[in-house]
JSON list of C-alpha atoms in Angstrom, two decimals:
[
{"chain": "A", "resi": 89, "resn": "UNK", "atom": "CA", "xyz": [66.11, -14.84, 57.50]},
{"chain": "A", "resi": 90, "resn": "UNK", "atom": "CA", "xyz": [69.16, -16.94, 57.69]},
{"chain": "A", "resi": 91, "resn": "UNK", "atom": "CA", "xyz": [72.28, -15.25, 57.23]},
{"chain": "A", "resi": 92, "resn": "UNK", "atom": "CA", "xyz": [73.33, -17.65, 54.65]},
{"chain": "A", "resi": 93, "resn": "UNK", "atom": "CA", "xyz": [71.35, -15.50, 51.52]},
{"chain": "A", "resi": 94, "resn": "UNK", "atom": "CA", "xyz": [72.96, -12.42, 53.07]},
{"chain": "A", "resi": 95, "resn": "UNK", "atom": "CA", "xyz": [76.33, -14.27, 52.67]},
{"chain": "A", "resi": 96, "resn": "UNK", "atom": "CA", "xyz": [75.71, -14.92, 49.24]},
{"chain": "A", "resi": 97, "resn": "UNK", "atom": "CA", "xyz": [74.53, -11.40, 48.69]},
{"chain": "A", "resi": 98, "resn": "UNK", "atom": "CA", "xyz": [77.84, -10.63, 50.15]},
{"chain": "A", "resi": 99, "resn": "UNK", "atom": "CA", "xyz": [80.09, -12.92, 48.24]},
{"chain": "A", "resi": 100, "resn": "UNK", "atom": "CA", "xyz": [78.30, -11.92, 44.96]},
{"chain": "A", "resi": 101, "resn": "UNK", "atom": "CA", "xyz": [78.81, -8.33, 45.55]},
{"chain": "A", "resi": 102, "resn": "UNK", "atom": "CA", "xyz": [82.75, -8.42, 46.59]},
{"chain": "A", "resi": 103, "resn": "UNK", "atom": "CA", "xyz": [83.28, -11.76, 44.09]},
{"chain": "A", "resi": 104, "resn": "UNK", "atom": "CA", "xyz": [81.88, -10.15, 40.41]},
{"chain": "A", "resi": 105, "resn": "UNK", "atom": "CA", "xyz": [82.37, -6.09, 41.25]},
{"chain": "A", "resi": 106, "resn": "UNK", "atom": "CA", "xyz": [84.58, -5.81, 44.33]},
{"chain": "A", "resi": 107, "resn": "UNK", "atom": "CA", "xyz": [85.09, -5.17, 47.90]},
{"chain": "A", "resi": 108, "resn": "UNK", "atom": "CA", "xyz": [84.21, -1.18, 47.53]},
{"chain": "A", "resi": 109, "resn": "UNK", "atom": "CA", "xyz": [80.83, -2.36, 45.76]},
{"chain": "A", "resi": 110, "resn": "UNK", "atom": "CA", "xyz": [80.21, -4.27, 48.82]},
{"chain": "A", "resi": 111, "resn": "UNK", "atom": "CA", "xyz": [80.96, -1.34, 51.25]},
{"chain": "A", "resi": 112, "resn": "UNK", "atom": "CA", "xyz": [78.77, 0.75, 49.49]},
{"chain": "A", "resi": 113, "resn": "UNK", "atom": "CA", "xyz": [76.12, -1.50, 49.14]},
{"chain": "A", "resi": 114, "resn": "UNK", "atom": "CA", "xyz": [76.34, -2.18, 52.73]},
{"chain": "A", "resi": 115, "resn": "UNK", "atom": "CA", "xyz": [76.55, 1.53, 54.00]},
{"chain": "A", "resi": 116, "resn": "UNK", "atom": "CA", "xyz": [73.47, 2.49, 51.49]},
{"chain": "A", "resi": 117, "resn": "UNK", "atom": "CA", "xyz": [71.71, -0.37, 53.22]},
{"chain": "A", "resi": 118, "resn": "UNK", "atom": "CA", "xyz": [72.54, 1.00, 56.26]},
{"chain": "A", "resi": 119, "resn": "UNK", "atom": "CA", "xyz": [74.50, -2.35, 57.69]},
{"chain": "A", "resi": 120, "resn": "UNK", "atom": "CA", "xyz": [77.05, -2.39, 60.19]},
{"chain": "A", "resi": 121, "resn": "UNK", "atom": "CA", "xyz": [78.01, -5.99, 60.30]},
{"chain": "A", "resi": 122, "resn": "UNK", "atom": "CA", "xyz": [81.21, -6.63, 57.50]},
{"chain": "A", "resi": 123, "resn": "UNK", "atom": "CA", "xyz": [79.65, -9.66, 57.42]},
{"chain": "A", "resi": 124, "resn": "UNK", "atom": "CA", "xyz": [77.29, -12.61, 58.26]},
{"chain": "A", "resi": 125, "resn": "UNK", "atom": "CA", "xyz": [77.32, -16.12, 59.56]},
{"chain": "A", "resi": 126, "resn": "UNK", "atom": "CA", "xyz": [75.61, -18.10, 57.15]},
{"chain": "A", "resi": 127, "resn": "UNK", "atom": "CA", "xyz": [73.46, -19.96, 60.26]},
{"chain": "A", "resi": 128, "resn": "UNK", "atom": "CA", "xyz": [72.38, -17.15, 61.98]},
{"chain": "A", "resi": 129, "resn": "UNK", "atom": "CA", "xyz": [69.25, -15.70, 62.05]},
{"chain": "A", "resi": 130, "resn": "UNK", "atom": "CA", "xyz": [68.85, -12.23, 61.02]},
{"chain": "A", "resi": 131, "resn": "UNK", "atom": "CA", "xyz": [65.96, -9.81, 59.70]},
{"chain": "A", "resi": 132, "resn": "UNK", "atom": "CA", "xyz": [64.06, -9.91, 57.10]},
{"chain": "A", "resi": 133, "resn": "UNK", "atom": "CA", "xyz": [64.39, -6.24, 56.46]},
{"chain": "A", "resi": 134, "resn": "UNK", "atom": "CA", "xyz": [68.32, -6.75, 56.45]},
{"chain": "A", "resi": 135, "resn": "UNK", "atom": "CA", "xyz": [67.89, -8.80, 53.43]},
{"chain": "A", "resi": 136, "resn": "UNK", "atom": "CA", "xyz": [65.48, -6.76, 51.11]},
{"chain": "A", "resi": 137, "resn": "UNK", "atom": "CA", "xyz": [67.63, -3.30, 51.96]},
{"chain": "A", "resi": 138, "resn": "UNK", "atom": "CA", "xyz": [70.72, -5.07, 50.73]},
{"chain": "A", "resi": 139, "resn": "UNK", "atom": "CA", "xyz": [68.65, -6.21, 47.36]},
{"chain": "A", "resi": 140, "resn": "UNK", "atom": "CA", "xyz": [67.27, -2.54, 47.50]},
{"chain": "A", "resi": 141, "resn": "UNK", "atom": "CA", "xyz": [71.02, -1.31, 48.07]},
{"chain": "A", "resi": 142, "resn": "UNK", "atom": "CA", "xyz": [72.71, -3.26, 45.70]},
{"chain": "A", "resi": 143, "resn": "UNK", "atom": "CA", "xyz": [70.22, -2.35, 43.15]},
{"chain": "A", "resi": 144, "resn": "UNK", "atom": "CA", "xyz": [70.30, 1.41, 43.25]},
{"chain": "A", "resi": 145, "resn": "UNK", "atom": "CA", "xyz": [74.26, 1.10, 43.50]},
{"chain": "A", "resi": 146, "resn": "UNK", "atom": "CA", "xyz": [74.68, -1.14, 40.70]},
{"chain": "A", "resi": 147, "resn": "UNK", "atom": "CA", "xyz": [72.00, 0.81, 38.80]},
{"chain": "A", "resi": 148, "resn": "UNK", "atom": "CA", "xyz": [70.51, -2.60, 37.55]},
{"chain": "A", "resi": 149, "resn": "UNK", "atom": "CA", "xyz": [66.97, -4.02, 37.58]},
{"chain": "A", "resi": 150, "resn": "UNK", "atom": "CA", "xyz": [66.39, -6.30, 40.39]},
{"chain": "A", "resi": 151, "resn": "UNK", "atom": "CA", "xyz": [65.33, -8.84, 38.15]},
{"chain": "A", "resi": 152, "resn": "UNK", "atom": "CA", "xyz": [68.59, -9.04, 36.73]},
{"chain": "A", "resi": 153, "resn": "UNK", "atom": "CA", "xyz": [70.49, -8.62, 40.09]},
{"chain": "A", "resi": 154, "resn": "UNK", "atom": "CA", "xyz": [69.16, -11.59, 41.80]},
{"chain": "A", "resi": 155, "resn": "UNK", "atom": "CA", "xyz": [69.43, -13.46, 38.45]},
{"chain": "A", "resi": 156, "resn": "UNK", "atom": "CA", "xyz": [73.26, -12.77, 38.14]},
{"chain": "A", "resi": 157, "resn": "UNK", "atom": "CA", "xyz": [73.19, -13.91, 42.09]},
{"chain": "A", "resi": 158, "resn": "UNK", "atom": "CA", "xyz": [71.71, -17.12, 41.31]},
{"chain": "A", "resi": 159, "resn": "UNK", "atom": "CA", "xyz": [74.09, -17.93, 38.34]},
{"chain": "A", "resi": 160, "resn": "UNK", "atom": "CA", "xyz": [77.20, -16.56, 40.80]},
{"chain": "A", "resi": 161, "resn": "UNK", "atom": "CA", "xyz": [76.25, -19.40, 43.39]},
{"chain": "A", "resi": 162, "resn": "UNK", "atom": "CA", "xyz": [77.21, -22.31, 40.74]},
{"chain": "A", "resi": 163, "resn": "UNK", "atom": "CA", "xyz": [79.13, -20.94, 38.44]},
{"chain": "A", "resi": 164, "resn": "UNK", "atom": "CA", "xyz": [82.13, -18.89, 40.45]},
{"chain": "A", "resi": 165, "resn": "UNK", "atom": "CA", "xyz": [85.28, -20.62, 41.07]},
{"chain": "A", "resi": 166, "resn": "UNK", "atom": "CA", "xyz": [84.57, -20.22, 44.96]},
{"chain": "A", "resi": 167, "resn": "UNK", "atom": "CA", "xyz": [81.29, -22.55, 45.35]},
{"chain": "A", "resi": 168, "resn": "UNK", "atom": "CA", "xyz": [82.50, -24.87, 43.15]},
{"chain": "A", "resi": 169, "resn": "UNK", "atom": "CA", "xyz": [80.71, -27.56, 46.34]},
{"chain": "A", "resi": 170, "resn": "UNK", "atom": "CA", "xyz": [77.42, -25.73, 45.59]},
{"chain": "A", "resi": 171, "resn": "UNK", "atom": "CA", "xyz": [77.46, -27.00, 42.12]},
{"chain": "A", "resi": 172, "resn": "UNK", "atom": "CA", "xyz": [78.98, -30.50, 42.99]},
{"chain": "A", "resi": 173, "resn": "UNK", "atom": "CA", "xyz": [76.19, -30.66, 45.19]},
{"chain": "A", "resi": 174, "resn": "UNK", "atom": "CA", "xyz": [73.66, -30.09, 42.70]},
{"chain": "A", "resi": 175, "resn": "UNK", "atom": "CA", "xyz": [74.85, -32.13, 39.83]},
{"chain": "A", "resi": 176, "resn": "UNK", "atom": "CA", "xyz": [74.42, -35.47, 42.51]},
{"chain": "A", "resi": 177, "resn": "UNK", "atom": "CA", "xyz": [70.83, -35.08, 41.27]},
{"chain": "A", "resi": 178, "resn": "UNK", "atom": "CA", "xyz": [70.98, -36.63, 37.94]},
{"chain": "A", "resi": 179, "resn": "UNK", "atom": "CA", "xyz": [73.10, -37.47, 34.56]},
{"chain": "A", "resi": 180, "resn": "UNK", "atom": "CA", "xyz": [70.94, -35.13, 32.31]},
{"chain": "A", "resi": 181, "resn": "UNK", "atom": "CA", "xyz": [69.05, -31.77, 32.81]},
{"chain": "A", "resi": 182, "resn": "UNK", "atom": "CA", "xyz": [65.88, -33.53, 33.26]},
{"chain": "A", "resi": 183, "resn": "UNK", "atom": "CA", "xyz": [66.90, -35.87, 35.82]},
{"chain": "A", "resi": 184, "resn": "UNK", "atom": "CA", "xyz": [68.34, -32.43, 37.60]},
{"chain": "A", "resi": 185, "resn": "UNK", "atom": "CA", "xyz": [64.90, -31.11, 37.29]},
{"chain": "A", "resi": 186, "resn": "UNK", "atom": "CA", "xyz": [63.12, -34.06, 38.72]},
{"chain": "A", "resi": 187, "resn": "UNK", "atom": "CA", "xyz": [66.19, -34.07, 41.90]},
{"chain": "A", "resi": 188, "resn": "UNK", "atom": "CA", "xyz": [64.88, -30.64, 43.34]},
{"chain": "A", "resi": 189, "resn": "UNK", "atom": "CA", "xyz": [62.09, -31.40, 45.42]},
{"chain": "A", "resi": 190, "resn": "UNK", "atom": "CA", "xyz": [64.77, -33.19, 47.34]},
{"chain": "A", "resi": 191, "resn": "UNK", "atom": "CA", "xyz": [67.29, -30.68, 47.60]},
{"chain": "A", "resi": 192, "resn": "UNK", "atom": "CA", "xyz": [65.76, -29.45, 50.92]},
{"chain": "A", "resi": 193, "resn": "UNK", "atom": "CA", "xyz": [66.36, -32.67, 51.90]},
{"chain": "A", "resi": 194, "resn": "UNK", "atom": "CA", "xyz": [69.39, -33.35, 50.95]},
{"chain": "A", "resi": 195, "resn": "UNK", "atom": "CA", "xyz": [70.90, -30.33, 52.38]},
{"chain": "A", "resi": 196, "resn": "UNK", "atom": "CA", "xyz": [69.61, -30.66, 55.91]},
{"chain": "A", "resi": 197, "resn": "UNK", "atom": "CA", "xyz": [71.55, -34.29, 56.10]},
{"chain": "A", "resi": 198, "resn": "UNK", "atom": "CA", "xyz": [74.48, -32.19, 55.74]},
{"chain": "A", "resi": 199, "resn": "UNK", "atom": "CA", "xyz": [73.32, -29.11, 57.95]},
{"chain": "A", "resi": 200, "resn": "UNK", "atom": "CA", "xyz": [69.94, -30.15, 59.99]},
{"chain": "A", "resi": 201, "resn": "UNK", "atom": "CA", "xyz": [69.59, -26.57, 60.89]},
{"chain": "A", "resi": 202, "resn": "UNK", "atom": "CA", "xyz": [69.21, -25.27, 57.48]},
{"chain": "A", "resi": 203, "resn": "UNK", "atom": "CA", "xyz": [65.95, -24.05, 55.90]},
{"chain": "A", "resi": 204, "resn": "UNK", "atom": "CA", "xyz": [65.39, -24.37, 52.34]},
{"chain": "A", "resi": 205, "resn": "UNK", "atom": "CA", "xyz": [62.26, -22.86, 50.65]},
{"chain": "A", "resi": 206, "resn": "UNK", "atom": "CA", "xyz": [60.31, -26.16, 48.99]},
{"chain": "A", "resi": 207, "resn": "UNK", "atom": "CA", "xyz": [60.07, -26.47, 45.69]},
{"chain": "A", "resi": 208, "resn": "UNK", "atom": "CA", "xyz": [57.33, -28.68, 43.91]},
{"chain": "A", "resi": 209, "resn": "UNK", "atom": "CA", "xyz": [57.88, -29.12, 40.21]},
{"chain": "A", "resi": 210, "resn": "UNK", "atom": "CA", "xyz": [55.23, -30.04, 37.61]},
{"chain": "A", "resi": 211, "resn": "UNK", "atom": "CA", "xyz": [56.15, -31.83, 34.58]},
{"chain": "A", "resi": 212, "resn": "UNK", "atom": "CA", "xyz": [54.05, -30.83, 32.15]},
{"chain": "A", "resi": 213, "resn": "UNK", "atom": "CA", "xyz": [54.84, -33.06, 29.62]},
{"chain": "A", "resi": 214, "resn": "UNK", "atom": "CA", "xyz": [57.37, -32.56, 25.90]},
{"chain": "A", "resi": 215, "resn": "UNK", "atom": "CA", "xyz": [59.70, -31.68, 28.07]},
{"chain": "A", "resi": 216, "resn": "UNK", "atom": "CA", "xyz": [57.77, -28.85, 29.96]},
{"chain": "A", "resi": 217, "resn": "UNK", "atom": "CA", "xyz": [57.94, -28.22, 33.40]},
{"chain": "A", "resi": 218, "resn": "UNK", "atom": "CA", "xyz": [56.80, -25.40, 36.46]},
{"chain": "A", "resi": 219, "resn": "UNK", "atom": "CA", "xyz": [58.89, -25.10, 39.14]},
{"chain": "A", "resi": 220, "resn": "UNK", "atom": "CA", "xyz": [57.49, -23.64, 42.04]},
{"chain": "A", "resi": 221, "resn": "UNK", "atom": "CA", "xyz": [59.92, -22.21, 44.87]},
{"chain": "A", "resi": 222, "resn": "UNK", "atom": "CA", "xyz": [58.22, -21.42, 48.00]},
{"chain": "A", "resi": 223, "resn": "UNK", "atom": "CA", "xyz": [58.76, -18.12, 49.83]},
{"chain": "A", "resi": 224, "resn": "UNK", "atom": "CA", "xyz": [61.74, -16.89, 51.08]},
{"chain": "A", "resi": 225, "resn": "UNK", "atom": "CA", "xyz": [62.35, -13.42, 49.84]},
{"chain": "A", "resi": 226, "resn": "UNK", "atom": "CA", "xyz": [61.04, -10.90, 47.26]},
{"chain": "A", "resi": 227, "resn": "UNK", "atom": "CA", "xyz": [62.64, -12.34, 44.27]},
{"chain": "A", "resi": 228, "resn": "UNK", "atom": "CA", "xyz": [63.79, -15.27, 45.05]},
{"chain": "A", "resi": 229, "resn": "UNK", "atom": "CA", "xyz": [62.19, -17.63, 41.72]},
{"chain": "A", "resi": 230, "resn": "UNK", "atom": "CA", "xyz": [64.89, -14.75, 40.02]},
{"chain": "A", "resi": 231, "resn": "UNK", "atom": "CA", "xyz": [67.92, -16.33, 41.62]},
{"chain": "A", "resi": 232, "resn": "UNK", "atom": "CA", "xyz": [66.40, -19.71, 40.83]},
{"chain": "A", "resi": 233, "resn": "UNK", "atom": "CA", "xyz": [66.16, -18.12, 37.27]},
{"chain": "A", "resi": 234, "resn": "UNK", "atom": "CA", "xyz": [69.82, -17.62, 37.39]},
{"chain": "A", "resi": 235, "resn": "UNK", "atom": "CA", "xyz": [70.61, -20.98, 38.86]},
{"chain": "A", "resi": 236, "resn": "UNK", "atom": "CA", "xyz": [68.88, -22.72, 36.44]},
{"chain": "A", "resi": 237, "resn": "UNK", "atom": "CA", "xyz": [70.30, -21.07, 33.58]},
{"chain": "A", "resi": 238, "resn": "UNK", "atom": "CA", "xyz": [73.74, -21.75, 34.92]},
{"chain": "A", "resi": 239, "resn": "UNK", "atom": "CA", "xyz": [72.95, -25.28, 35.88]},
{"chain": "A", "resi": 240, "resn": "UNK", "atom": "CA", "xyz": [71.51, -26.33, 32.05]},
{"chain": "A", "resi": 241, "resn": "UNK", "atom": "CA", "xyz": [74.64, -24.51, 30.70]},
{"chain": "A", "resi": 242, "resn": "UNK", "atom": "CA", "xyz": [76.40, -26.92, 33.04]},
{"chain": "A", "resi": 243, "resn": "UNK", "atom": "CA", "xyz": [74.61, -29.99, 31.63]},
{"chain": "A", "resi": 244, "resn": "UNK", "atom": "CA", "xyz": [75.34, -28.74, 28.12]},
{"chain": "A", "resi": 245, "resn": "UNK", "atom": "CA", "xyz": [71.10, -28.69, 27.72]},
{"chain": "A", "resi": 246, "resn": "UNK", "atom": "CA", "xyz": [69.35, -26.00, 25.84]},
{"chain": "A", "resi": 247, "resn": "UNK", "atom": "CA", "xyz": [66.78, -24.63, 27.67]},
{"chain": "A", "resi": 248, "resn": "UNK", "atom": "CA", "xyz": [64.09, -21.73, 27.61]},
{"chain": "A", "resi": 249, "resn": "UNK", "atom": "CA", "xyz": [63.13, -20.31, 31.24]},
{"chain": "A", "resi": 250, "resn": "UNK", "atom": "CA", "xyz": [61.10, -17.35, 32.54]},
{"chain": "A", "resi": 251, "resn": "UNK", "atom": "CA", "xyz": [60.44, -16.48, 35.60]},
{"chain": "A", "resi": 252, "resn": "UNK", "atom": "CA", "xyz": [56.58, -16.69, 35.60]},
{"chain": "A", "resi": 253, "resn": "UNK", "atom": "CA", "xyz": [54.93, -15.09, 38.74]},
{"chain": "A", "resi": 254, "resn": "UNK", "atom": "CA", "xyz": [54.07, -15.77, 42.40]},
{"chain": "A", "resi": 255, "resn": "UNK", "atom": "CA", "xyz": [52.64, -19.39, 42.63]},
{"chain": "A", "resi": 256, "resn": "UNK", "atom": "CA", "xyz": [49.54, -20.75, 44.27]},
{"chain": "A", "resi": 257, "resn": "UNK", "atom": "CA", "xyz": [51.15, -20.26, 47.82]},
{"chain": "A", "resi": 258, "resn": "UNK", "atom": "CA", "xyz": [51.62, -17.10, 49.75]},
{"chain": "A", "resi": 259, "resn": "UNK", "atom": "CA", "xyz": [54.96, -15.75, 48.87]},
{"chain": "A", "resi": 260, "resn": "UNK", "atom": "CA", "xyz": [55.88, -18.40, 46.50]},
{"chain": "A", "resi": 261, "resn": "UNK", "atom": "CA", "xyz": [57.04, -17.53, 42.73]},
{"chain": "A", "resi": 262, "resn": "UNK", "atom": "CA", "xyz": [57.57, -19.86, 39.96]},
{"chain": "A", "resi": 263, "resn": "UNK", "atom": "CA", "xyz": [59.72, -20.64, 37.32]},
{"chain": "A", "resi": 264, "resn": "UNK", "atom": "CA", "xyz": [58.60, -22.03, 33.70]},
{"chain": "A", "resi": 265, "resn": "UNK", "atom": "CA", "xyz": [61.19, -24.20, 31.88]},
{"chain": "A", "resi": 266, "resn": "UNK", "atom": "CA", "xyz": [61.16, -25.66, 28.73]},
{"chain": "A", "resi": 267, "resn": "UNK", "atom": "CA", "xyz": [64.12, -28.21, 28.08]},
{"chain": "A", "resi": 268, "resn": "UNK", "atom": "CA", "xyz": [64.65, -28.31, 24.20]},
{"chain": "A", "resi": 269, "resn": "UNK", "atom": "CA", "xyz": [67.68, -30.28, 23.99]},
{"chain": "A", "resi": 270, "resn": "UNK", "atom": "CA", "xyz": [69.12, -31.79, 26.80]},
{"chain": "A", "resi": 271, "resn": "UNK", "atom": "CA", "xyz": [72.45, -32.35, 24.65]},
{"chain": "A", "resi": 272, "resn": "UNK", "atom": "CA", "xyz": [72.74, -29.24, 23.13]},
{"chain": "A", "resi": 273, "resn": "UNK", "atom": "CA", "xyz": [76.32, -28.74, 24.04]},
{"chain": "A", "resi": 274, "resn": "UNK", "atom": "CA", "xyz": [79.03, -30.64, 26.01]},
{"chain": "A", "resi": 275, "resn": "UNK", "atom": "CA", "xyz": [78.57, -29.99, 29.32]},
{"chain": "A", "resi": 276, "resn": "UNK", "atom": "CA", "xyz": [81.20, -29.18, 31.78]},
{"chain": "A", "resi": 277, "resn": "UNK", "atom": "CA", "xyz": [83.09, -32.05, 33.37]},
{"chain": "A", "resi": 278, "resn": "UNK", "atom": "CA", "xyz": [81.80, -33.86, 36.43]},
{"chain": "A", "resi": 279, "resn": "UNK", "atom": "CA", "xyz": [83.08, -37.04, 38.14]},
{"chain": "A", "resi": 280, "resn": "UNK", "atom": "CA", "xyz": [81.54, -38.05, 40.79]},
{"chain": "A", "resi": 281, "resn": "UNK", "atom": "CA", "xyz": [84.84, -38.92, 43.12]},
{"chain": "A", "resi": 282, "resn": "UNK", "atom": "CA", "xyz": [86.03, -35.09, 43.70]},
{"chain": "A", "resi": 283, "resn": "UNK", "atom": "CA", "xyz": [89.23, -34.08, 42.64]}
]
């Protein structure tokens, strides 16, 4: 597993409850390393026992952990280039929607090395889609969840989403979104020329 989700595990953790959330999460996990370089490859096991960890120490469902993760990673000051990079995939919601198969893409012109999980949405019509996110961890379609949500906020688009299941593929969960208004609200500001 590349050390980049264990680095946004991290950054969640010490970003929304603080650096002694972190510690403990990381001793109850029973990780030595302070930290992790995002391109490094590092065990599977490492990953779920910090979910597990951070779980039990935050006394939260995991549902709602990784969902909080996934709306951390566009919404915090910090990764404000997360969500710059992800609002280069359309004007509206939908167009967003329709950019993600790409993302994988995308993101390797930037860093070759970097594994994405594929994600293969169906639009299935009045504004209906299924996002399917291909395996990566336990739980991941949850932090899509939460990026979603955040990203639809972003757009100003009111939008219904559930995370639905594992998908067709081994590993693989899905996401079902229904967009019903894509100007609900004003969205946040976006230029394309960064400031």
């Amino acid at each position: 597993m590349y050390g980049l989700v264990n680095r946004a595990i991290q950054c969640f953790l010490r970003d929304s409850f603080g650096p002694q959330i972190w510690m403990q999460v990381r001793r109850a996990a029973g990780v030595e390393a302070e930290g992790f370089e995002p391109m490094l490859i590092y065990p599977a096991q490492m990953t779920e026992a910090l979910v597990a960890a951070a779980v039990t120490v935050l006394a939260r469902p995991r549902e709602a952990v990784l969902e909080d993760m996934g709306t951390y990673l566009v919404s915090h000051p910090n990764l404000e280039r997360l969500r710059r990079l992800l609002r280069f995939g359309g004007a509206g919601f939908a167009d967003f929607l329709h950019s993600l198969e790409d993302l994988p893409g995308r993101a390797r012109l930037a860093l070759p090395d970097l594994v994405l999980p594929t994600l293969v949405l169906t639009d299935l019509g009045d504004y209906r889609f299924r996002l399917e996110c291909g395996a990566m961890f336990p739980g991941a379609g949850h932090v899509l969840t939460g990026l979603l949500r955040a990203m639809a906020d972003d757009y100003g688009a009111l939008v219904l989403m559930e995370h639905a299941g594992p998908g067709a593929s081994p590993g693989s969960e899905v996401v079902m979104i229904a967009l019903l208004d894509q100007s609900f609200a004003a969205g946040r500001r976006f230029e394309l020329a960064g400031g």
